[in-house]
Amino acid sequence: MRFAYTFADMKKLSENCKENVKSLKSILTSEDILVFQFETKDKKACAAVYADGITDKMLLGEQVAKPLSEKTAPKTAEEAAKLLQSPENKREKDFTKISDEVLAGNTALFIDGIAEAVIVGVKKLSMRAVMEPPTSVAVKGPREGFIEDIKTNMSLIRNRLRTPKLNFITMQVGKQSKTNVCVGYLEGIADKKIVEKIESKIKSIEIDGIPDSSYIGKFLAEHHYSLFKQAGTTEKPDVLAAKMLEGRIAVLVDGSPIAVTLPYLLAEDFQGPQDYFVSPYRASVSRLLRFLAVFVSIFLPAFYVAAQLFKLQLLPFGFLLTISGSIQDIPLSPSLELFFLLLVLEILIEASVRMPKYVALALSVIGALVLGDTAVKAGIVSSSAIIIMALSGISAYTVPDLVGTISILRLVFVVVAGSIGTYGILLMTALLLFYMITADAYGTPMLAPFSPIVRKDLKDSLFKVTMTDLKTRPTVFKTKNKTRLKINEEAKDGQD
């Protein structure tokens, strides 16, 4: 088989239609690669080679076979392309490239007397409709979400950024899958050095296949063993367009509804799409609540364990009496009790994600009510520990993109609190802060604009100001065009 591929790859196209089809079929030996044979008006043989299932046969008949069968045979591939009614066609002489086009859903047209193939774009697009993404539901704002077709996703971005400065660089990644990957950026706003670095990294990927954009995100990460993610993600075109206007670069992958954005800041995970459709006061309160929820999710179980084992004075006296009454006759230590409950929580989450929809609903009810209530009545765990676990688990999902990191940190802090107490919590916090402060990717600190402090960028971080005050793009992205808003004096006087 390998010998046949090499032979056909080295062989040049001939003027004989049947020989060209035979050579191409020696490369594409699968049974779903079909050949449609027909003749021109003057009885010259023609053959269209296509992949069954991903080629639109109706378009193939109307735009390729019908025009040629009603005309005399063209003498060159250029003349043949002009006779076709398809707006998307090109000429090709390389068998390897022709086979790639056929596998992508296009049709290779061979005509007797022409030693060249015409590639006709008659791909059959089977895709779901553009709808609101399930992971980014907003009460106010656009409802559009990316789908699995890269061209549709590119058009959604183009529809929001109707400027000639919007550039797309398309590449193929994967020796077997040959997945289309697109890098999008705004010329004059995005840092050209970062664009070139991302393009170079994608081109250097040597892997069999790219099923999803998460694979590309892993290869683009500068610190592969980082506890925190190295790239931002979004399923909404409006969010991606806003990030690109700030100077970020977008990476789209065919077959994935999730776009990757670089450079990445930790603060952007605390920002929601709805924040820009409500008042700045409401947006600021929402962001502070998300930050507080993450803090509670990570530290509350650890402080609960440390307070019981080492420093009960941390708790109010009335609350201390309540806890003391609930933990009597509990066989597990506080640290093991919380660790066990958090482990059960993670198991329930994993099971509910992988279970069928309606079974998962029943499972969550059983896990939350039956198991929890039974465990308390049986004296295995205390009711206060159940409340701490539930509050910590719910709080983590206020920032969905950080749930994985929060779960790991929560377990680590519980173990440290049960071993060393409050000193261990403080030590781990210091180590975590040091790790986050020193982390960067593509020259952008992860904790910017807080470390280092960039005063201009603080206007749209944990606190949000009005849109009229966001006159410049984020400084941390080092964009050449820093101005994004100009208010003329007449409009300003009218506002006053």
Coordinates of C-alpha atoms in Angstrom, one line a residue:
M1 CA 0.0 0.0 0.0
R2 CA 2.8 2.4 0.9
F3 CA 4.5 1.6 -2.5
A4 CA 1.3 2.5 -4.4
Y5 CA 1.0 5.8 -2.6
T6 CA 4.6 6.7 -3.3
F7 CA 4.3 5.7 -7.0
A8 CA 1.1 7.8 -7.5
D9 CA 2.6 10.7 -5.6
M10 CA 5.6 10.8 -7.9
K11 CA 3.6 10.3 -11.1
K12 CA 2.5 13.3 -13.0
L13 CA -1.0 13.8 -14.4
S14 CA -1.6 12.6 -17.9
E15 CA -4.0 13.7 -20.6
N16 CA -5.9 10.4 -20.2
C17 CA -8.8 10.7 -17.8
K18 CA -9.0 7.0 -16.8
E19 CA -5.3 6.9 -16.0
N20 CA -5.6 9.9 -13.7
V21 CA -8.6 8.3 -11.9
K22 CA -6.7 5.1 -11.5
S23 CA -3.6 6.9 -10.1
L24 CA -5.8 8.8 -7.6
K25 CA -7.7 5.7 -6.6
S26 CA -4.3 4.0 -5.8
I27 CA -3.9 6.7 -3.1
L28 CA -7.6 6.9 -2.0
T29 CA -8.4 3.2 -1.7
S30 CA -11.4 3.5 0.6
E31 CA -14.8 2.4 -0.7
D32 CA -16.5 5.7 0.1
I33 CA -14.3 7.5 -2.5
L34 CA -16.6 7.4 -5.6
V35 CA -16.1 8.2 -9.2
F36 CA -18.8 9.9 -11.3
Q37 CA -18.2 9.4 -15.0
F38 CA -19.9 11.4 -17.8
E39 CA -19.2 12.9 -21.2
T40 CA -19.1 16.3 -22.8
K41 CA -21.3 17.2 -25.8
D42 CA -18.5 16.0 -28.2
K43 CA -18.1 12.6 -26.3
K44 CA -14.9 13.5 -24.4
A45 CA -14.7 11.4 -21.2
C46 CA -14.9 13.3 -17.8
A47 CA -14.6 11.9 -14.3
A48 CA -15.5 13.5 -10.9
V49 CA -13.8 11.9 -7.9
Y50 CA -15.5 12.7 -4.6
A51 CA -15.9 11.4 -1.0
D52 CA -19.4 10.0 -0.3
G53 CA -21.2 11.7 2.6
I54 CA -19.3 15.0 2.7
T55 CA -19.9 16.1 -0.9
D56 CA -23.1 17.6 -2.1
K57 CA -24.1 15.4 -5.0
M58 CA -26.9 17.8 -6.2
L59 CA -24.4 20.6 -6.5
L60 CA -22.0 18.2 -8.3
G61 CA -24.6 17.4 -10.9
E62 CA -25.8 21.0 -11.4
Q63 CA -22.6 22.9 -11.2
V64 CA -20.1 20.4 -12.7
A65 CA -21.7 17.6 -14.8
K66 CA -24.6 19.6 -16.4
P67 CA -22.5 22.6 -17.8
L68 CA -19.8 20.3 -19.2
S69 CA -22.3 17.8 -20.8
E70 CA -24.0 20.6 -22.7
K71 CA -20.8 22.1 -24.1
T72 CA -17.9 20.9 -26.2
A73 CA -14.8 19.7 -24.3
P74 CA -12.6 22.5 -23.1
K75 CA -8.9 22.4 -24.2
T76 CA -7.4 23.7 -20.9
A77 CA -8.2 23.5 -17.2
E78 CA -8.7 27.2 -17.2
E79 CA -11.4 27.0 -19.8
A80 CA -13.0 24.1 -17.9
A81 CA -13.1 26.2 -14.7
K82 CA -14.9 29.0 -16.6
L83 CA -17.6 26.6 -17.8
L84 CA -18.4 25.5 -14.3
Q85 CA -21.1 27.2 -12.3
S86 CA -19.2 26.9 -9.0
P87 CA -17.7 30.1 -7.7
E88 CA -15.1 28.1 -5.8
N89 CA -12.7 26.2 -8.0
K90 CA -8.9 26.0 -8.6
R91 CA -6.5 24.0 -10.7
E92 CA -4.1 21.4 -9.3
K93 CA -1.3 19.1 -10.7
D94 CA -0.1 17.3 -7.6
F95 CA -1.8 14.0 -6.7
T96 CA -1.1 14.4 -3.0
K97 CA -2.8 17.8 -2.9
I98 CA -5.7 16.5 -5.1
S99 CA -6.3 13.7 -2.6
D100 CA -6.3 16.1 0.3
E101 CA -8.9 18.2 -1.4
V102 CA -11.1 15.2 -2.1
L103 CA -10.9 14.1 1.6
A104 CA -11.8 17.7 2.6
G105 CA -15.1 17.3 0.7
N106 CA -14.3 18.9 -2.6
T107 CA -14.4 17.2 -6.0
A108 CA -11.5 16.5 -8.3
L109 CA -12.5 16.8 -12.0
F110 CA -10.5 15.1 -14.8
I111 CA -11.2 15.7 -18.5
D112 CA -9.7 13.8 -21.4
G113 CA -7.0 15.8 -23.1
I114 CA -6.1 18.0 -20.1
A115 CA -3.2 17.0 -17.8
E116 CA -4.5 18.9 -14.9
A117 CA -7.3 18.5 -12.4
V118 CA -10.0 21.1 -11.5
I119 CA -10.9 21.2 -7.8
V120 CA -14.5 22.2 -7.3
G121 CA -15.9 23.3 -4.0
V122 CA -19.1 21.3 -3.6
K123 CA -18.6 20.4 0.1
K124 CA -21.7 19.3 1.9
L125 CA -22.1 21.3 5.1
S126 CA -23.8 19.3 7.8
M127 CA -23.8 21.5 11.0
R128 CA -26.0 22.5 13.8
A129 CA -27.6 25.9 13.9
V130 CA -26.0 28.9 15.5
M131 CA -27.4 29.1 19.0
E132 CA -26.7 30.2 22.5
P133 CA -23.8 28.2 24.0
P134 CA -24.8 26.2 27.1
T135 CA -21.7 27.3 29.1
S136 CA -22.1 31.0 28.6
V137 CA -25.8 31.8 29.2
A138 CA -26.4 35.6 29.5
V139 CA -29.6 37.3 30.6
K140 CA -28.7 40.3 28.6
G141 CA -26.6 40.5 25.5
P142 CA -26.2 38.5 22.2
R143 CA -27.3 34.9 22.1
E144 CA -25.0 33.8 19.3
G145 CA -22.4 31.1 19.9
F146 CA -19.7 29.4 17.9
I147 CA -20.4 26.0 16.3
E148 CA -18.2 23.2 15.0
D149 CA -17.6 24.7 11.5
I150 CA -14.6 27.0 11.3
K151 CA -15.9 28.9 8.3
T152 CA -19.1 29.8 10.1
N153 CA -17.1 30.9 13.1
M154 CA -14.9 33.1 11.0
S155 CA -18.0 34.7 9.4
L156 CA -19.5 35.4 12.9
I157 CA -16.3 37.2 13.8
R158 CA -16.2 39.0 10.4
N159 CA -19.8 40.1 10.9
R160 CA -18.8 41.9 14.2
L161 CA -15.4 43.3 13.0
R162 CA -16.1 44.6 9.5
T163 CA -12.7 46.0 9.0
P164 CA -9.9 45.2 6.5
K165 CA -7.5 45.1 9.4
L166 CA -9.1 41.8 10.5
N167 CA -6.7 39.1 9.2
F168 CA -7.0 35.3 9.3
I169 CA -4.1 32.9 8.9
T170 CA -5.2 29.4 8.0
M171 CA -3.1 26.3 8.5
Q172 CA -3.6 22.5 8.6
V173 CA -2.5 20.5 11.6
G174 CA -2.4 16.8 12.1
K175 CA -0.7 14.2 9.9
Q176 CA -3.9 12.1 9.7
S177 CA -6.7 14.5 10.6
K178 CA -5.3 17.6 8.6
T179 CA -7.5 19.8 10.8
N180 CA -7.9 23.4 9.7
V181 CA -6.6 25.9 12.3
C182 CA -7.1 29.6 12.0
V183 CA -5.3 32.4 13.7
G184 CA -7.2 35.7 13.8
Y185 CA -6.0 39.1 14.8
L186 CA -6.4 42.8 14.1
E187 CA -3.6 44.4 12.2
G188 CA -2.1 47.4 14.0
I189 CA -3.7 46.4 17.3
A190 CA -2.4 42.9 18.1
D191 CA 1.3 42.5 18.8
K192 CA 2.8 41.2 15.5
K193 CA 5.6 39.4 17.4
I194 CA 3.1 37.3 19.4
V195 CA 1.1 36.6 16.2
E196 CA 4.3 35.2 14.5
K197 CA 5.2 33.2 17.7
I198 CA 1.7 31.6 17.8
E199 CA 1.8 30.9 14.1
S200 CA 5.3 29.3 14.4
K201 CA 4.2 27.1 17.3
I202 CA 1.1 25.8 15.5
K203 CA 3.2 25.0 12.3
S204 CA 5.7 23.1 14.4
I205 CA 3.0 20.8 15.9
E206 CA 3.6 17.2 14.7
I207 CA 0.7 15.0 15.9
D208 CA -1.7 12.5 14.3
G209 CA -4.8 14.5 14.9
I210 CA -6.4 17.6 16.5
P211 CA -9.9 16.7 17.7
D212 CA -10.5 19.9 19.6
S213 CA -9.1 23.4 20.3
S214 CA -8.0 22.2 23.8
Y215 CA -5.2 20.3 22.0
I216 CA -4.0 23.5 20.4
G217 CA -4.2 25.3 23.7
K218 CA -1.9 22.8 25.3
F219 CA 0.7 23.2 22.6
L220 CA 0.5 27.0 22.7
A221 CA 1.1 27.0 26.5
E222 CA 4.5 28.3 27.5
H223 CA 4.5 26.5 30.8
H224 CA 3.1 23.0 30.2
Y225 CA 3.0 22.0 33.9
S226 CA 1.3 25.1 35.1
L227 CA -1.4 24.8 37.8
F228 CA -3.4 27.5 36.0
K229 CA -4.4 27.5 32.4
Q230 CA -2.3 29.4 29.9
A231 CA -4.9 30.5 27.4
G232 CA -8.4 32.0 27.6
T233 CA -11.4 30.4 26.0
T234 CA -14.8 31.6 24.9
E235 CA -17.8 30.3 22.9
K236 CA -19.3 33.7 22.1
P237 CA -18.4 35.8 19.0
D238 CA -19.1 39.1 20.8
V239 CA -16.7 38.2 23.7
L240 CA -14.0 37.1 21.2
A241 CA -14.5 40.3 19.2
A242 CA -14.1 42.4 22.3
K243 CA -11.0 40.6 23.3
M244 CA -9.5 41.0 19.8
L245 CA -10.2 44.8 20.0
E246 CA -8.1 44.8 23.2
G247 CA -5.2 43.3 21.4
R248 CA -5.6 39.6 21.9
I249 CA -5.1 36.9 19.3
A250 CA -7.8 34.3 18.5
V251 CA -7.2 30.7 17.5
L252 CA -10.1 28.8 15.9
V253 CA -10.1 25.0 15.3
D254 CA -12.4 23.2 12.8
G255 CA -14.7 20.9 14.7
S256 CA -14.6 22.8 17.9
P257 CA -17.1 25.5 19.2
I258 CA -14.5 26.9 21.6
A259 CA -12.1 29.6 20.6
V260 CA -8.7 30.1 22.3
T261 CA -7.4 33.6 23.1
L262 CA -3.9 34.8 23.9
P263 CA -2.4 36.4 25.9
Y264 CA -4.4 35.3 29.0
L265 CA -5.0 37.2 32.2
L266 CA -6.5 35.6 35.3
A267 CA -8.8 38.7 35.8
E268 CA -10.7 37.9 32.6
D269 CA -12.2 34.8 34.2
F270 CA -13.9 37.0 36.8
Q271 CA -15.5 39.1 34.0
G272 CA -18.8 38.0 32.5
P273 CA -20.4 38.9 29.1
Q274 CA -23.3 40.4 30.9
D275 CA -21.1 42.9 32.8
Y276 CA -21.0 45.1 29.7
F277 CA -24.8 45.3 29.4
V278 CA -25.6 46.4 33.0
S279 CA -24.5 49.4 35.0
P280 CA -20.8 49.6 36.1
Y281 CA -21.9 49.4 39.7
R282 CA -23.8 46.1 39.2
A283 CA -20.9 44.7 37.2
S284 CA -18.4 45.7 39.9
V285 CA -20.5 44.0 42.6
S286 CA -20.8 40.9 40.5
R287 CA -17.1 40.7 40.0
L288 CA -16.4 41.2 43.7
L289 CA -18.9 38.4 44.5
R290 CA -17.1 36.0 42.1
F291 CA -13.8 36.8 43.7
L292 CA -15.3 36.3 47.2
A293 CA -16.9 33.1 46.1
V294 CA -13.5 31.7 44.8
F295 CA -11.9 32.8 48.1
V296 CA -14.6 31.0 50.1
S297 CA -14.4 27.9 47.9
I298 CA -10.7 27.5 48.4
F299 CA -10.2 28.6 52.0
L300 CA -13.4 27.9 53.9
P301 CA -12.9 24.1 54.3
A302 CA -9.3 24.6 55.3
F303 CA -10.1 27.2 58.0
Y304 CA -12.9 25.0 59.2
V305 CA -10.5 22.1 59.7
A306 CA -7.8 24.4 61.3
A307 CA -10.3 26.0 63.7
Q308 CA -11.4 22.6 65.0
L309 CA -7.9 21.1 65.4
F310 CA -5.7 23.9 66.3
K311 CA -7.4 27.2 67.0
L312 CA -11.0 27.0 68.1
Q313 CA -10.9 30.6 69.1
L314 CA -11.2 31.5 65.4
L315 CA -14.9 30.6 65.6
P316 CA -17.5 32.7 67.4
F317 CA -18.6 31.1 70.7
G318 CA -22.2 30.5 69.7
F319 CA -21.1 28.8 66.5
L320 CA -18.4 26.9 68.4
L321 CA -21.1 25.4 70.7
T322 CA -23.2 24.4 67.7
I323 CA -20.2 22.7 66.0
S324 CA -19.1 21.0 69.2
G325 CA -22.5 19.4 69.5
S326 CA -22.6 18.3 65.9
I327 CA -19.1 16.6 65.9
Q328 CA -19.6 14.5 69.0
D329 CA -19.2 10.8 68.3
I330 CA -17.9 11.4 64.7
P331 CA -15.3 8.7 64.1
L332 CA -13.3 10.7 61.5
S333 CA -10.9 13.6 62.3
P334 CA -12.0 17.0 60.9
S335 CA -9.4 16.9 58.1
L336 CA -10.4 13.3 57.0
E337 CA -14.1 14.2 57.3
L338 CA -13.7 17.3 55.0
F339 CA -11.4 15.4 52.6
F340 CA -13.9 12.5 52.4
L341 CA -16.8 14.9 51.7
L342 CA -14.9 16.8 49.1
L343 CA -13.9 13.5 47.4
V344 CA -17.6 12.5 47.4
L345 CA -18.5 15.8 45.9
E346 CA -15.9 15.4 43.0
I347 CA -17.2 11.8 42.4
L348 CA -20.8 13.1 42.2
I349 CA -19.8 15.9 39.8
E350 CA -17.9 13.5 37.5
A351 CA -20.8 11.0 37.6
S352 CA -23.4 13.6 36.8
V353 CA -21.4 15.0 33.9
R354 CA -21.1 11.5 32.2
M355 CA -24.5 10.2 33.1
P356 CA -27.5 10.7 30.7
K357 CA -29.3 13.9 31.4
Y358 CA -32.3 12.6 33.3
V359 CA -30.3 10.0 35.2
A360 CA -27.9 12.7 36.2
L361 CA -30.7 14.8 37.7
A362 CA -31.9 11.9 39.8
L363 CA -28.3 11.1 40.8
S364 CA -27.7 14.7 42.0
V365 CA -30.9 14.5 44.1
I366 CA -29.9 11.2 45.6
G367 CA -26.3 12.3 46.3
A368 CA -27.3 15.6 47.9
L369 CA -30.3 14.5 49.9
V370 CA -30.3 10.8 50.5
L371 CA -26.5 10.2 51.0
G372 CA -26.0 13.4 52.9
D373 CA -28.9 13.0 55.3
T374 CA -28.1 9.3 55.8
A375 CA -24.4 10.0 56.5
V376 CA -25.3 12.6 59.1
K377 CA -27.9 10.3 60.8
A378 CA -25.5 7.4 60.8
G379 CA -22.9 9.6 62.6
I380 CA -20.3 9.2 59.8
V381 CA -20.0 13.0 59.2
S382 CA -21.4 16.1 60.9
S383 CA -24.1 18.4 59.5
S384 CA -21.7 21.4 59.7
A385 CA -19.2 19.7 57.5
I386 CA -21.9 19.0 55.0
I387 CA -22.8 22.7 54.9
I388 CA -19.1 23.7 54.5
M389 CA -18.7 21.2 51.7
A390 CA -21.9 22.4 49.9
L391 CA -21.1 26.1 50.2
S392 CA -17.5 25.5 48.9
G393 CA -18.7 23.4 46.0
I394 CA -21.4 25.8 44.9
S395 CA -19.1 28.9 45.2
A396 CA -16.5 27.3 42.8
Y397 CA -19.0 27.4 39.9
T398 CA -19.4 31.2 40.0
V399 CA -16.2 31.1 37.9
P400 CA -16.7 28.0 35.7
D401 CA -13.3 28.3 33.9
L402 CA -11.4 27.9 37.2
V403 CA -13.3 25.0 38.7
G404 CA -10.6 22.5 38.0
T405 CA -7.9 24.6 39.6
I406 CA -10.1 25.5 42.5
S407 CA -10.8 21.8 43.2
I408 CA -7.1 21.0 43.4
L409 CA -6.2 23.9 45.6
R410 CA -9.1 23.2 47.9
L411 CA -8.0 19.7 48.6
V412 CA -4.3 20.8 49.0
F413 CA -5.3 23.5 51.6
V414 CA -7.5 21.0 53.5
V415 CA -4.6 18.6 53.8
V416 CA -2.2 21.4 54.9
A417 CA -4.7 22.8 57.4
G418 CA -5.1 19.3 58.9
S419 CA -1.4 18.8 59.2
I420 CA 0.0 22.2 60.3
G421 CA -3.0 24.4 61.0
T422 CA -3.3 28.1 60.3
Y423 CA 0.4 28.5 59.8
G424 CA 0.2 26.0 57.0
I425 CA -2.6 27.9 55.4
L426 CA -0.6 31.1 55.5
L427 CA 2.5 29.4 54.1
M428 CA 0.6 27.8 51.3
T429 CA -1.1 31.2 50.5
A430 CA 2.3 32.8 50.3
L431 CA 3.7 30.1 48.0
L432 CA 0.6 30.3 45.8
L433 CA 0.8 34.1 45.5
F434 CA 4.6 33.8 44.7
Y435 CA 3.7 31.3 42.0
M436 CA 1.0 33.5 40.5
I437 CA 3.1 36.7 40.6
T438 CA 6.0 35.1 38.8
A439 CA 3.8 33.3 36.2
D440 CA 3.6 34.9 32.7
A441 CA 2.9 33.9 29.1
Y442 CA 3.8 35.7 25.9
G443 CA 5.3 38.5 28.0
T444 CA 2.1 39.2 29.9
P445 CA 2.0 38.7 33.7
M446 CA -0.9 36.4 34.7
L447 CA -1.9 38.7 37.6
A448 CA -1.8 41.9 35.6
P449 CA -3.0 44.6 36.2
F450 CA -2.6 43.9 39.9
S451 CA 1.0 42.6 39.8
P452 CA 2.6 44.6 38.4
I453 CA 0.1 47.4 39.1
V454 CA -1.1 49.1 35.9
R455 CA -3.3 51.9 37.0
K456 CA -5.0 52.5 33.6
D457 CA -5.9 48.8 33.3
L458 CA -7.5 48.8 36.7
K459 CA -10.6 50.5 35.2
D460 CA -11.8 47.1 33.8
S461 CA -10.5 44.5 36.3
L462 CA -12.3 43.6 39.5
F463 CA -14.0 47.0 39.3
K464 CA -15.6 48.4 36.2
V465 CA -15.9 52.0 35.2
T466 CA -18.3 53.5 32.5
M467 CA -17.5 52.9 28.8
T468 CA -16.6 56.6 28.3
D469 CA -13.7 56.2 30.7
L470 CA -12.2 53.2 28.8
K471 CA -10.4 55.4 26.3
T472 CA -7.3 53.3 25.9
R473 CA -6.6 49.6 25.3
P474 CA -5.0 47.5 28.1
T475 CA -1.4 48.5 28.4
V476 CA -0.2 45.0 29.3
F477 CA -0.8 43.8 25.7
K478 CA 1.7 46.3 24.3
T479 CA -0.5 47.4 21.4
K480 CA 0.7 50.0 19.0
N481 CA -2.7 51.6 18.6
K482 CA -3.5 52.4 22.2
T483 CA -6.6 54.6 21.6
R484 CA -9.9 52.8 21.3
L485 CA -12.3 55.7 22.2
K486 CA -12.4 59.3 21.2
I487 CA -15.1 61.7 22.4
N488 CA -15.3 64.9 20.4
E489 CA -15.8 68.1 22.3
E490 CA -19.3 68.8 20.9
A491 CA -20.6 65.4 22.2
K492 CA -18.8 66.0 25.5
D493 CA -20.4 69.4 26.0
G494 CA -23.8 67.8 25.2
Q495 CA -23.2 65.2 27.9
D496 CA -22.3 67.9 30.4

